[in-house]
Coordinates of C-alpha atoms in Angstrom, one line a residue:
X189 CA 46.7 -107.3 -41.8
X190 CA 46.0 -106.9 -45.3
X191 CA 48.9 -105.6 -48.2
X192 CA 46.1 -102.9 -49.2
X193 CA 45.5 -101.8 -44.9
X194 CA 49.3 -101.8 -44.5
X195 CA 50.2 -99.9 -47.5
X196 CA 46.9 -98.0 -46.3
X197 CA 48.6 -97.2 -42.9
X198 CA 51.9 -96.1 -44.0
X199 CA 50.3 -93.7 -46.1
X200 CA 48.0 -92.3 -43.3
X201 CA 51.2 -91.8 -41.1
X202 CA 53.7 -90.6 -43.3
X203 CA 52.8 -87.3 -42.6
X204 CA 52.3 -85.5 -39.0
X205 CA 49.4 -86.1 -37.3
X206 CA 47.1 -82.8 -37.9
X207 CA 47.7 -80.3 -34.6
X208 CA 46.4 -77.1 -33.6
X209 CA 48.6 -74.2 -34.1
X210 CA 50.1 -75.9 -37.5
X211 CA 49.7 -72.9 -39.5
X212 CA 50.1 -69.9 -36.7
X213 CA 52.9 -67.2 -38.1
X214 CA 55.3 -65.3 -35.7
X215 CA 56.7 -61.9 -36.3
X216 CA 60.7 -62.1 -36.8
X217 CA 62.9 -59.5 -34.6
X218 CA 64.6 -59.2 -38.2
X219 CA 61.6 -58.6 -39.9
X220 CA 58.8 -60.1 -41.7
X221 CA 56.6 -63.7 -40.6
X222 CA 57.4 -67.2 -40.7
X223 CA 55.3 -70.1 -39.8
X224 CA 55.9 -71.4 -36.1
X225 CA 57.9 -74.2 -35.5
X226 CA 56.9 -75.3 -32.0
X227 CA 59.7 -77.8 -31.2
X228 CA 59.0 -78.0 -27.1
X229 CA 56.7 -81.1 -26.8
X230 CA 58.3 -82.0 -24.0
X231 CA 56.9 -79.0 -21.8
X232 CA 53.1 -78.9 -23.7
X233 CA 52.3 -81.0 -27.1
X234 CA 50.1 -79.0 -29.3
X235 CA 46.3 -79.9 -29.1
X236 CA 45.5 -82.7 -31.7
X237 CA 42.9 -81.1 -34.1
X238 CA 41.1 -84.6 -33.7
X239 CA 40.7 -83.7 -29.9
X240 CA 39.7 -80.5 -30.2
X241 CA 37.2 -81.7 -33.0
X242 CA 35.7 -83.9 -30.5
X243 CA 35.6 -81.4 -27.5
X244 CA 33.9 -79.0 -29.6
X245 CA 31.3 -81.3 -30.1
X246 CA 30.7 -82.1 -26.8
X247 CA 30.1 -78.8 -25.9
X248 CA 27.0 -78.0 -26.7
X249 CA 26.3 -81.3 -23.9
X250 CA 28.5 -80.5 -21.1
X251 CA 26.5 -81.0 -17.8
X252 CA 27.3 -81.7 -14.3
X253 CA 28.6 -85.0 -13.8
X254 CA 27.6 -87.3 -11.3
X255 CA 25.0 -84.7 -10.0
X256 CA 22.2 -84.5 -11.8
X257 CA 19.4 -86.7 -13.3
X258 CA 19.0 -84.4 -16.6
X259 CA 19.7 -85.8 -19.8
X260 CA 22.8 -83.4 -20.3
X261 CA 24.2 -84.8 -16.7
X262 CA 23.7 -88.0 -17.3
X263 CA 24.9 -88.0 -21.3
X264 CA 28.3 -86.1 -19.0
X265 CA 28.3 -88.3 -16.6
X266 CA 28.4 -91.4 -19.1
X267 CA 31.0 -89.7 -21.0
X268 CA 33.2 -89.4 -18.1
X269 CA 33.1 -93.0 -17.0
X270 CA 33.2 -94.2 -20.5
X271 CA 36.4 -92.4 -21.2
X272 CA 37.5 -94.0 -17.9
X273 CA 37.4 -97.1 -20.0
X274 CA 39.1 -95.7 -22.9
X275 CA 42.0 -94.9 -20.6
X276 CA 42.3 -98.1 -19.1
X277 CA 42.5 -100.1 -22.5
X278 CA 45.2 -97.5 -23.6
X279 CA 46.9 -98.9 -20.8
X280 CA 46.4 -102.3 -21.0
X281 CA 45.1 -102.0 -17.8
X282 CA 44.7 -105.4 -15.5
X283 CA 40.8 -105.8 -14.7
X284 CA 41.6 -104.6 -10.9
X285 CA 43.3 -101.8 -11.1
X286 CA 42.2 -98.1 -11.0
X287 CA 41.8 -95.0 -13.0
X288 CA 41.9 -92.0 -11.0
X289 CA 41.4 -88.7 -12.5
X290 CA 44.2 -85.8 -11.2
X291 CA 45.1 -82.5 -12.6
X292 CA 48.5 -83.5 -14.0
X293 CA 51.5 -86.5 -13.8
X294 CA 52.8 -84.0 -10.9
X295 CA 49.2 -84.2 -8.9
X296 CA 48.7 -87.8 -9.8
X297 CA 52.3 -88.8 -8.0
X298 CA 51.6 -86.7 -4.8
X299 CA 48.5 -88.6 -4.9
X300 CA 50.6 -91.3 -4.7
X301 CA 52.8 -90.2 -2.1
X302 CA 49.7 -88.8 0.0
X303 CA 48.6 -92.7 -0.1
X304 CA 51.9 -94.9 0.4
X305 CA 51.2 -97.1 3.6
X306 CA 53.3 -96.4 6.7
X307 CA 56.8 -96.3 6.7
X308 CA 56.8 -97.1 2.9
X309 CA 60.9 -96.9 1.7
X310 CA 60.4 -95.1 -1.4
X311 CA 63.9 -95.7 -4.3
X312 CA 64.3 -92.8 -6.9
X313 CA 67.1 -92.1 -9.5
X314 CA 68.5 -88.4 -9.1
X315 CA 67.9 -88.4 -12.9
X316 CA 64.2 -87.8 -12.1
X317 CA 61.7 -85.2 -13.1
X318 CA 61.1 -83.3 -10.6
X319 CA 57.1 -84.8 -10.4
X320 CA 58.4 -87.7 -9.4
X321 CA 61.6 -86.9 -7.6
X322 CA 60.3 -84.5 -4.9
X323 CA 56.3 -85.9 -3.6
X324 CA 58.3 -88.6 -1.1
X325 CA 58.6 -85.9 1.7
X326 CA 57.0 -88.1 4.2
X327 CA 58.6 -91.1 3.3
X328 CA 62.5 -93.0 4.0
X329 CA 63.7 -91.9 0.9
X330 CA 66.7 -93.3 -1.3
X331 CA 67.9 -91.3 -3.8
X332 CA 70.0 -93.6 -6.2
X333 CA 73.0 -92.1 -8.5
X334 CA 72.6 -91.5 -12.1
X335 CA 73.4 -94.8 -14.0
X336 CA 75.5 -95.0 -16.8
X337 CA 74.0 -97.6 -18.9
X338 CA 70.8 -99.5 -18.3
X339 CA 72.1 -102.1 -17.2
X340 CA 73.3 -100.1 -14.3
X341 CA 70.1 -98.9 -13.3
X342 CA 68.7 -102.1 -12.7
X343 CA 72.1 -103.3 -11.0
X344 CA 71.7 -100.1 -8.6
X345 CA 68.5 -100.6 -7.9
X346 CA 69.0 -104.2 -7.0
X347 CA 71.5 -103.1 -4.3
X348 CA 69.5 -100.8 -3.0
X349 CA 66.6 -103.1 -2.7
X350 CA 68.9 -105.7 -1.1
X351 CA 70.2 -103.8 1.4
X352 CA 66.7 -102.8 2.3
X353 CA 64.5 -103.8 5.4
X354 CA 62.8 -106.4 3.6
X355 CA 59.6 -106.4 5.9
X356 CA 58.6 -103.0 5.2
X357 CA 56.5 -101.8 1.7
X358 CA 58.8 -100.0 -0.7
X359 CA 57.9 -98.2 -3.7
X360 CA 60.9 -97.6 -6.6
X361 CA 59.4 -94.5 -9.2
X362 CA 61.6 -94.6 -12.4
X363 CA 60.8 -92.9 -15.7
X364 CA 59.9 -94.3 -18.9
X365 CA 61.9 -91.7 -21.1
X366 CA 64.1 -88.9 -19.8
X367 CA 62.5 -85.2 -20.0
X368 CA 65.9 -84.5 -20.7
X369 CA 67.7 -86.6 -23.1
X370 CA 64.6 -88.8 -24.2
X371 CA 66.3 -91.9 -23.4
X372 CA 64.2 -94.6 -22.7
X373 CA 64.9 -96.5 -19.3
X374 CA 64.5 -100.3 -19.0
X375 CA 61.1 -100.5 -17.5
X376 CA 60.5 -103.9 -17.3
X377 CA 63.7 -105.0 -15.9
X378 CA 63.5 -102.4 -13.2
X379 CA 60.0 -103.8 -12.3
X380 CA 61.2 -107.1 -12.6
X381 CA 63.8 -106.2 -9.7
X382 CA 61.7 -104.6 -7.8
X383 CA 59.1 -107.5 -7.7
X384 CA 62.0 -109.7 -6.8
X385 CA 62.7 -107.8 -3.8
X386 CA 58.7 -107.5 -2.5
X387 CA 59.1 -103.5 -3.5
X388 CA 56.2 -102.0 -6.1
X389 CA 56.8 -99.7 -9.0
X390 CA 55.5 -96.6 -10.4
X391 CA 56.1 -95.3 -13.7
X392 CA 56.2 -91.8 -14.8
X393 CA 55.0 -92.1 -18.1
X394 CA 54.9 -88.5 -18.9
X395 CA 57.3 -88.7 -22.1
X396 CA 57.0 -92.0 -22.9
X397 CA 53.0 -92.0 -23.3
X398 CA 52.8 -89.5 -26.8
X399 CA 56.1 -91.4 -28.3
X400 CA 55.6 -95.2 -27.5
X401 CA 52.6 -98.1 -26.5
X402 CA 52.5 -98.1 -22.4
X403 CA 50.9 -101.5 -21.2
X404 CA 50.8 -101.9 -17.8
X405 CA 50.2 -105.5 -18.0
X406 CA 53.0 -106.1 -20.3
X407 CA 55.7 -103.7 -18.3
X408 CA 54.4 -105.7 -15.5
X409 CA 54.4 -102.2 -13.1
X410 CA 52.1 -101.6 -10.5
X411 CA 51.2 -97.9 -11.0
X412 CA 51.6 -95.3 -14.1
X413 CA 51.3 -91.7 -14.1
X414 CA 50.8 -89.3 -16.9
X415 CA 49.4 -85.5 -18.4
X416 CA 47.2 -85.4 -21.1
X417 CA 49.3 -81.8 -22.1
X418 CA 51.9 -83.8 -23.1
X419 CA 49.6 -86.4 -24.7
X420 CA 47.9 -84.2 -27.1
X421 CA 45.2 -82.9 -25.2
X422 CA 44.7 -80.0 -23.0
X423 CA 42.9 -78.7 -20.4
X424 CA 44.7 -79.6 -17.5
X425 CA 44.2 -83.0 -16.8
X426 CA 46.4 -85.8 -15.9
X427 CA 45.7 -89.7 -14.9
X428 CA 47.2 -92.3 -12.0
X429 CA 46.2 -95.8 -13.0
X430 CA 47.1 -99.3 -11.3
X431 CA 46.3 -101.1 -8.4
X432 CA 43.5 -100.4 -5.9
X433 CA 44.7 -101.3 -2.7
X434 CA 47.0 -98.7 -1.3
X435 CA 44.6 -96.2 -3.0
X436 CA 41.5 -97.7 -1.3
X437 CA 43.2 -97.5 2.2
X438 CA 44.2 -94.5 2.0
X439 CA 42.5 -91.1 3.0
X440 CA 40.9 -89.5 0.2
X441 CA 43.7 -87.2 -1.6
X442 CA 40.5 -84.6 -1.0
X443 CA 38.0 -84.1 1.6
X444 CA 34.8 -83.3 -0.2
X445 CA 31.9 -84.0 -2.2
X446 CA 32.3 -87.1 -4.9
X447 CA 34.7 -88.6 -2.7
X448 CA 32.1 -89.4 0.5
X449 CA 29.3 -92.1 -0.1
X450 CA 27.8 -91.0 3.3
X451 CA 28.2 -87.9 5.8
X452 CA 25.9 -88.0 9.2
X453 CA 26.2 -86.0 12.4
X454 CA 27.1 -87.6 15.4
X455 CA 24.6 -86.6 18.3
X456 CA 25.4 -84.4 21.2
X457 CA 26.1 -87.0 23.5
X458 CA 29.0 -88.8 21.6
X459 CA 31.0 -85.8 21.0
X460 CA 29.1 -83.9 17.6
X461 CA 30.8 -83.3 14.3
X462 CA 30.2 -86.0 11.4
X463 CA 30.7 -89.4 10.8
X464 CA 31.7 -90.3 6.9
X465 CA 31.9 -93.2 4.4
X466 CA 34.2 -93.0 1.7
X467 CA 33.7 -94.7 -1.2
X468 CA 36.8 -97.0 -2.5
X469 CA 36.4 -96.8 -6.0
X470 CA 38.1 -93.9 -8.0
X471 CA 35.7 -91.3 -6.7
X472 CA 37.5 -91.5 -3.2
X473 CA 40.3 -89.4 -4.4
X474 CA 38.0 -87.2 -7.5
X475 CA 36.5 -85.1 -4.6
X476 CA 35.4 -82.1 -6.6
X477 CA 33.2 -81.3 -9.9
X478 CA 35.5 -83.2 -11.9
X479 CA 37.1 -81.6 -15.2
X480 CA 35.0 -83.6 -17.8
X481 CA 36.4 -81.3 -20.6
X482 CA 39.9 -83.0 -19.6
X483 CA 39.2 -86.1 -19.1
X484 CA 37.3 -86.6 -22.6
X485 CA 40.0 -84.8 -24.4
X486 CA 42.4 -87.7 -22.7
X487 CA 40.8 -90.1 -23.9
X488 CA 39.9 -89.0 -27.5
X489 CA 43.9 -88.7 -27.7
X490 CA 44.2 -92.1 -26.6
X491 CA 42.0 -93.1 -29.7
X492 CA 43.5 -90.9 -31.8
X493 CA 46.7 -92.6 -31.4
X494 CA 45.9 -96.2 -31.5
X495 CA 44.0 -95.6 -34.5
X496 CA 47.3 -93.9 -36.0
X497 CA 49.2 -96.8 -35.6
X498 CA 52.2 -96.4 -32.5
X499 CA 54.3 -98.7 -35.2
X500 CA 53.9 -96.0 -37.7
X501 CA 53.8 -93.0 -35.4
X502 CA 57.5 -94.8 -33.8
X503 CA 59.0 -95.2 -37.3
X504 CA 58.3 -91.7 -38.4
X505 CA 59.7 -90.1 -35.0
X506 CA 62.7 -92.0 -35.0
X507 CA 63.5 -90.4 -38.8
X508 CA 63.1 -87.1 -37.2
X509 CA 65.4 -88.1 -34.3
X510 CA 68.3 -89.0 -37.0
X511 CA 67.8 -85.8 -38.7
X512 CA 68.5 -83.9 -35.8
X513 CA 71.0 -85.7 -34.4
X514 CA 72.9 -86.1 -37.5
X515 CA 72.5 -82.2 -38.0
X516 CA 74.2 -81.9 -34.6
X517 CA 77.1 -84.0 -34.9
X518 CA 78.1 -81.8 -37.6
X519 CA 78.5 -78.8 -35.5
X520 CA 81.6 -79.5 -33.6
X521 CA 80.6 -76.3 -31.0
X522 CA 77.4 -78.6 -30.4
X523 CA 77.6 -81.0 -27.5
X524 CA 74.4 -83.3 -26.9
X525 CA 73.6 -84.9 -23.4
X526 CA 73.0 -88.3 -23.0
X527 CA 73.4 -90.9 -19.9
X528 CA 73.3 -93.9 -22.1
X529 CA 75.2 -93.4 -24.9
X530 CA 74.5 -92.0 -28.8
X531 CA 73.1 -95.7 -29.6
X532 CA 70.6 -95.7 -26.7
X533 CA 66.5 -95.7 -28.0
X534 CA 65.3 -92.4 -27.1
X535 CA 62.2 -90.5 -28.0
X536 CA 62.2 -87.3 -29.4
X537 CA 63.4 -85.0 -27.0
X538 CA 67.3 -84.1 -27.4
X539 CA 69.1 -81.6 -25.1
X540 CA 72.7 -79.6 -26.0
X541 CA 74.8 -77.0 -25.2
X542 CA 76.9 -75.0 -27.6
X543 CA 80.7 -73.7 -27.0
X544 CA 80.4 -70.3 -26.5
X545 CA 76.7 -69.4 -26.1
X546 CA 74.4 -68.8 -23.1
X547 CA 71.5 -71.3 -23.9
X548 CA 69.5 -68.6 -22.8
X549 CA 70.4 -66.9 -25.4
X550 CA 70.9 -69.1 -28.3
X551 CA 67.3 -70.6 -27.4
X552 CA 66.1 -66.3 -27.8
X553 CA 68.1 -66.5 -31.1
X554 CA 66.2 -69.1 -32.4
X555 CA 62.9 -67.8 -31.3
X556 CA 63.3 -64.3 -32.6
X557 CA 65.3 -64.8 -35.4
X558 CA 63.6 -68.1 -36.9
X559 CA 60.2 -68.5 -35.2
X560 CA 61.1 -71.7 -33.4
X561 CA 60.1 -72.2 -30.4
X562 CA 62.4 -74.6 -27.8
X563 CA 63.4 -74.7 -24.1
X564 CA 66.5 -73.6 -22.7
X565 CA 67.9 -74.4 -18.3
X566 CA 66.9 -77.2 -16.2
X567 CA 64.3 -78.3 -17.0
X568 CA 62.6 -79.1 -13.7
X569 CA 65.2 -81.7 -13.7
X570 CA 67.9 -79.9 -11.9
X571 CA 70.1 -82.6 -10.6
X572 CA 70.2 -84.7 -13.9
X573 CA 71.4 -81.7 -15.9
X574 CA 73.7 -80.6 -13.4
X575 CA 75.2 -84.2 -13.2
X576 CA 75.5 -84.1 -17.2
X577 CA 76.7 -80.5 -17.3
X578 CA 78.8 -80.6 -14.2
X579 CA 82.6 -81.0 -15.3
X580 CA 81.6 -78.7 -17.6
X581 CA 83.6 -74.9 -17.7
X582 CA 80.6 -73.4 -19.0
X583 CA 80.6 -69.6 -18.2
X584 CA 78.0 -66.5 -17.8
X585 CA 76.9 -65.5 -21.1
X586 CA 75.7 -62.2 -22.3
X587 CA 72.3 -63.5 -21.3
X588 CA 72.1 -64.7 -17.7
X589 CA 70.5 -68.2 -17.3
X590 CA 67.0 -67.8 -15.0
X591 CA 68.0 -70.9 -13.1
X592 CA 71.4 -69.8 -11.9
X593 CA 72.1 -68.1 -8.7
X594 CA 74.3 -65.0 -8.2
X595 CA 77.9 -66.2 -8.5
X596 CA 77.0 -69.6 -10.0
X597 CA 78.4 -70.7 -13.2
X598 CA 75.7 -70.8 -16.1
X599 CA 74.6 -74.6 -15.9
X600 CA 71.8 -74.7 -18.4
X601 CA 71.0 -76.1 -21.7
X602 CA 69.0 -76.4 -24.5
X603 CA 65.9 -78.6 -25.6
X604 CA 64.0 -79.6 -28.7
X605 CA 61.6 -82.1 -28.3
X606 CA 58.8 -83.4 -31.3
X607 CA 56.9 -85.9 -32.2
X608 CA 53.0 -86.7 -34.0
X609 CA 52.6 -82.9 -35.1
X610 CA 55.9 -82.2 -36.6
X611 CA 56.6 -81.6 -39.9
X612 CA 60.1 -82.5 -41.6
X613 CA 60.0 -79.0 -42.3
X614 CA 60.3 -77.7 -38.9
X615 CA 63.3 -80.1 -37.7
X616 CA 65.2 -78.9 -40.7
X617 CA 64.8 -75.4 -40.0
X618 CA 65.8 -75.9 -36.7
X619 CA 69.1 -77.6 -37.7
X620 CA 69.7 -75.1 -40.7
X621 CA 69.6 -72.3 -37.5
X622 CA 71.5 -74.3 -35.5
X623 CA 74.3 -74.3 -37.6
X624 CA 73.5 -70.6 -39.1
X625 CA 73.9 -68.9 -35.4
X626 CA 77.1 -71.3 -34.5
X627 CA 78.9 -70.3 -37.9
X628 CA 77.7 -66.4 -37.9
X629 CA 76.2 -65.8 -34.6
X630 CA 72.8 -63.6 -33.8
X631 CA 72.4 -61.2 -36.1
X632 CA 70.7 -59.1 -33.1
X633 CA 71.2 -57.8 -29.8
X634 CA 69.9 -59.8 -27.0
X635 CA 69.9 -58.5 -23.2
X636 CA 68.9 -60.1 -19.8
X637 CA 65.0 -59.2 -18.4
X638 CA 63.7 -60.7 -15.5
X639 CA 66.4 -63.4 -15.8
X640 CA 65.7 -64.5 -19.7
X641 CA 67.2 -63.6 -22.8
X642 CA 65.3 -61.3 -25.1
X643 CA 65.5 -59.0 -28.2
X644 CA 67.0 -55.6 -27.1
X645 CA 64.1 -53.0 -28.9
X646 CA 65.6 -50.5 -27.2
X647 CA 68.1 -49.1 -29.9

């Protein structure tokens, strides 16, 4: 690279990536408007304007895909497939494996699970996601203790994997980054053990895809799974990409149309009802009308951030990680969770609890009060955040947590989580509020509806 393309790309990716929503105001319980900070990438990233740019575009075109022999259909249908390819070099896909098309990282794991071979084993931290803690229902499942370190996740999993029946397939599903304290887990040395010990991998890329380069070639994993809502993109789509084999033997995640490459009646006189061939590409588990909308606006986001630069895009987020974690280690009341430790690499998604407060109702406060938007309880990650929270003597706030049952401690925290959209600006505010509401508290009255935390507009 050039000095002029370097300097070139520092400048392009000094500042956020351009997002929809950047310039939305929200009303302020204590009066007035402010410009919203949407600090909850972790649930739903905002749109990248780039993908909605391109999906505008498109519009005009969309046709049926796969279906038709009019131009529009076939321009759809090329678009589809082509962005297929677009996904698969984001990937670094190997030249065998598969792209499949799902609705989410959720629907793409179930596919999974729906296609594991008989009496698959199936390993999982409790620190899971619930996506990829829960699909195994019908398989021997081992649910492994949170680790301490990363180098006790891959000695745990090695035991397990040891004391396994070695004759059987087994499939370990780790995360890439935590949902709840953005640490990132050590990928390839988990898929390294598993391949030792004839088990395959799946990754649950859903965090780690919009912070940091996934290759699955390089990570050396058989199988990753993510959402484009989290990747910049809406619309509801998600991908499962990786190795064909289990997913060409298996029964088509769907019965349906786009799935069959042949459906015939069986005569009378052997028994009626229908005989069908199922492809074994992709299509045999796309049955449907596909959502072409969602699977373009995957792939422009894929292009949109290789063309950023992840180097720059990494360097940038980790400056916003060190401003809000240096913001919080100066609030005493503030306690941030972490397996790892404060020097693990994380992306940016950090989750607390503060002495005194309901995170219920600290995470209203900082909506109503300051327009910024985070999450607060368990984040679909219930046993993770109960292990870090657990020895805690956390008690019912004012505001009662949605997640806890009657007679149960409050056992919820709070969550900002960033990345390509964010300005500096928001980050700041959000630790100038946290440490406003610690040293003054809310400066309005909050009450419990429908289990959350809200303004009380009643006075």
């Amino acid at each position: 690279m050039s000095v002029t393309t370097a300097a070139a790309d520092q400048t392009l990716c000094a500042t956020p990536l351009p997002v929809l929503g950047r310039d939305v105001t929200v009303p302020l319980v204590t009066g007035g408007e402010v410009t919203y900070a949407a600090l909850d990438y972790a649930a739903s990233a905002p749109a990248l304007q780039r993908v909605w740019d391109d999906v505008a575009a498109y519009a005009p075109y969309y046709g049926s895909v796969h279906r038709g022999a009019g131009y529009l259909s076939q321009l759809s249908t090329d678009l589809f497939e082509n962005s297929r390819v677009t996904v698969a070099e984001f990937l670094g896909c190997r030249e065998d494996d598969q792209v499949v098309f799902t609705r989410s990282t959720t629907d793409s794991l179930n596919l999974l699970a729906a296609a594991l071979p008989a009496d698959c084993q199936v390993f999982v931290f409790e620190t899971e996601h619930h996506a990829s803690l829960l699909p195994w229902r019908d398989a021997r499942v081992t649910y492994l203790n949170a680790p301490r370190t990363p180098e006790q996740a891959v000695a745990t999993l090695e035991r397990a994997l040891a004391d396994r029946d070695p004759y059987g397939p087994a499939l370990v599903c780790v995360t890439g980054a935590s949902n709840v304290t953005g640490e990132l887990w050590p990928v390839r040395e988990l898929a390294a053990a598993a391949h030792a010990h004839g088990a395959r991998i799946v990754l649950d890329a859903a965090q780690l895809a919009p912070h940091h380069p996934v290759s699955i070639s390089e990570l050396d994993v058989d199988w990753v799974a993510f959402s484009g809502h989290k990747l910049y993109a809406p619309f509801g789509s998600g991908v499962l990409a990786g190795r064909s084999d289990w997913l060409k033997e298996a029964e088509p995640y769907l019965a349906g149309g786009g799935a069959s490459r042949k459906v015939a009646r069986r005569p009378k006189e052997a028994g009626g009802g229908v005989d069908v061939e199922w492809h074994d590409t992709a299509a045999r588990h796309e049955a449907g009308s596909p959502n072409v909308i969602g699977v373009y606006s995957i792939a422009s986001a894929c292009k949109a951030l290789t063309e950023a630069g992840f180097d720059s895009l990494v360097a940038r987020e980790r400056e916003l990680i060190a401003k809000v974690r240096e913001g919080l280690a100066e609030v005493p009341a503030v306690k941030v969770l972490s397996l790892f430790g404060d020097d693990a690499p994380r992306v940016g998604v950090i989750s607390f609890v503060v002495e005194g407060w309901n995170s219920s109702h600290f995470a209203a406060a900082l909506s109503a009060e300051y327009g910024i938007g985070v999450r607060d309880g368990l984040f679909c990650a219930h046993p993770l955040v109960r292990t870090l929270l657990g020895s805690d003597p956390q008690t019912q706030g004012e505001c009662g947590a949605p997640e806890a049952a009657p007679g149960e401690k409050s056992l919820n925290a709070i969550r900002v989580s960033f990345g390509a959209g964010t300005p500096d600006e928001h980050v700041e505010r959000f630790v100038r509020a946290v440490k406003e509401l610690v040293a003054d508290g809310a400066r309005w009255n909050y009450r419990t509806e429908d289990g959350r935390c809200v303004p009380d507009t009643t006075a």
